[in-house]
Coordinates of C-alpha atoms in Angstrom, one line a residue:
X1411 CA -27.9 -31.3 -20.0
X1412 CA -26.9 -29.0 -22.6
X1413 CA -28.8 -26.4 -25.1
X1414 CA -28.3 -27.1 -28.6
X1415 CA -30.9 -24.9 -30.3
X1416 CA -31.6 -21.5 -28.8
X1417 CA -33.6 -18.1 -30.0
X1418 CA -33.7 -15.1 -27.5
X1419 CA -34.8 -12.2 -28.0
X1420 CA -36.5 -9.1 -26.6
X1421 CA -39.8 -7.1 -27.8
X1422 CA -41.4 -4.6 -26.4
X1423 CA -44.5 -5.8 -26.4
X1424 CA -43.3 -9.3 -25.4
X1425 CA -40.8 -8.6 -23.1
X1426 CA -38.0 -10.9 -22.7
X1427 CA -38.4 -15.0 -24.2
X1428 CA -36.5 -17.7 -25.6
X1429 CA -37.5 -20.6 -27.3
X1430 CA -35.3 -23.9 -26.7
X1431 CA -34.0 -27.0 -26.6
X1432 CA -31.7 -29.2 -24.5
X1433 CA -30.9 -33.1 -24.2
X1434 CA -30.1 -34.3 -21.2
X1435 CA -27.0 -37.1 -21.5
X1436 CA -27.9 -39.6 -19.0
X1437 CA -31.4 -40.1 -20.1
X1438 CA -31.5 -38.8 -24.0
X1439 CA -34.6 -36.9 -23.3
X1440 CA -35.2 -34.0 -25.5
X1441 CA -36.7 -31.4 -24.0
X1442 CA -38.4 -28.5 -25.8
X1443 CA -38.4 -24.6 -23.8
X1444 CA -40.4 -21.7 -25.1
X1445 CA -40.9 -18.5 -22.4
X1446 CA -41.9 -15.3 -23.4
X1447 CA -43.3 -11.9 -21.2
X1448 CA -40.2 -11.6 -18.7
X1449 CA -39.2 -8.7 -17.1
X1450 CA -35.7 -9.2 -17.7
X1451 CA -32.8 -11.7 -18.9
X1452 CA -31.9 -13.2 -14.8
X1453 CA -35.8 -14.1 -14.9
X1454 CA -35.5 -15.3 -18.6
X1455 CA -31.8 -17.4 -17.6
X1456 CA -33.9 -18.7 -13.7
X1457 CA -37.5 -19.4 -15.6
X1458 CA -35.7 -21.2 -18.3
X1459 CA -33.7 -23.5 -16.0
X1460 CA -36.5 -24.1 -13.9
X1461 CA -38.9 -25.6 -16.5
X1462 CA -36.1 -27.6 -17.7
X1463 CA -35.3 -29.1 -14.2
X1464 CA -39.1 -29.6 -13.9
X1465 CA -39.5 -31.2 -17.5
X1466 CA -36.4 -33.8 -16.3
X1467 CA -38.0 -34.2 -13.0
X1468 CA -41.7 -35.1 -13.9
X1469 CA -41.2 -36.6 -17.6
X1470 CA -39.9 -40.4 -18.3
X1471 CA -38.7 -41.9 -21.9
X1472 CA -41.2 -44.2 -23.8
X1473 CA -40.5 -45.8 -26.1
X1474 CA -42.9 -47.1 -28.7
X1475 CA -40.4 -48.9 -30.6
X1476 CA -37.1 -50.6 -30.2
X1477 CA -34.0 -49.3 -31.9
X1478 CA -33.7 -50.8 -34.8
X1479 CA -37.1 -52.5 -35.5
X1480 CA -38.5 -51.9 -38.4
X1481 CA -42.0 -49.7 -38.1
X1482 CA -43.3 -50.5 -41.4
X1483 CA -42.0 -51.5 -45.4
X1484 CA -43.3 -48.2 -47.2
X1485 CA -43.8 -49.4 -50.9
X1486 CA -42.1 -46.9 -53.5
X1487 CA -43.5 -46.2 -57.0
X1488 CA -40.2 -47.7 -58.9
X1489 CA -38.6 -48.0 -55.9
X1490 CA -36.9 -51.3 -57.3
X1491 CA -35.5 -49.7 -60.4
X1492 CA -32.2 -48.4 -58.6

């Protein structure tokens, strides 16, 4: 997979953290990643890759809809004035 939002940062009251996310290309699944309270950036990088392996691992898409359907016709005040 690959990251395509990401915040570290370092505090001293909060140590070392990151919040996260990464889609994974075979499957599409997004996954969402927030640490925080590591003792240093090699935990931060290992902790961070192993929830992420985890989330793949234990997690399967759902889907609720199909692409494309239509969900539901939301009626708009004047909506048929454009």
């Amino acid at each position: 997979g690959y990251y395509n939002g990401v915040k570290t940062g370092f505090t001293a009251a909060g140590k070392y953290g990151m919040v996260g996310s990464m889609v994974d290309p075979v499957t599409k699944r997004h996954i969402i990643i927030v640490v925080n309270g590591l003792a240093s950036e090699k935990e931060r990088a290992e902790e961070t890759d192993r929830l992420v392996q985890w989330g793949l691992r234990q997690t399967k898409n759902v889907y609720f809809f199909k692409e494309g359907q239509t969900v539901y016709k939301m009626p708009v005040r004047f909506g048929d004035k454009r």
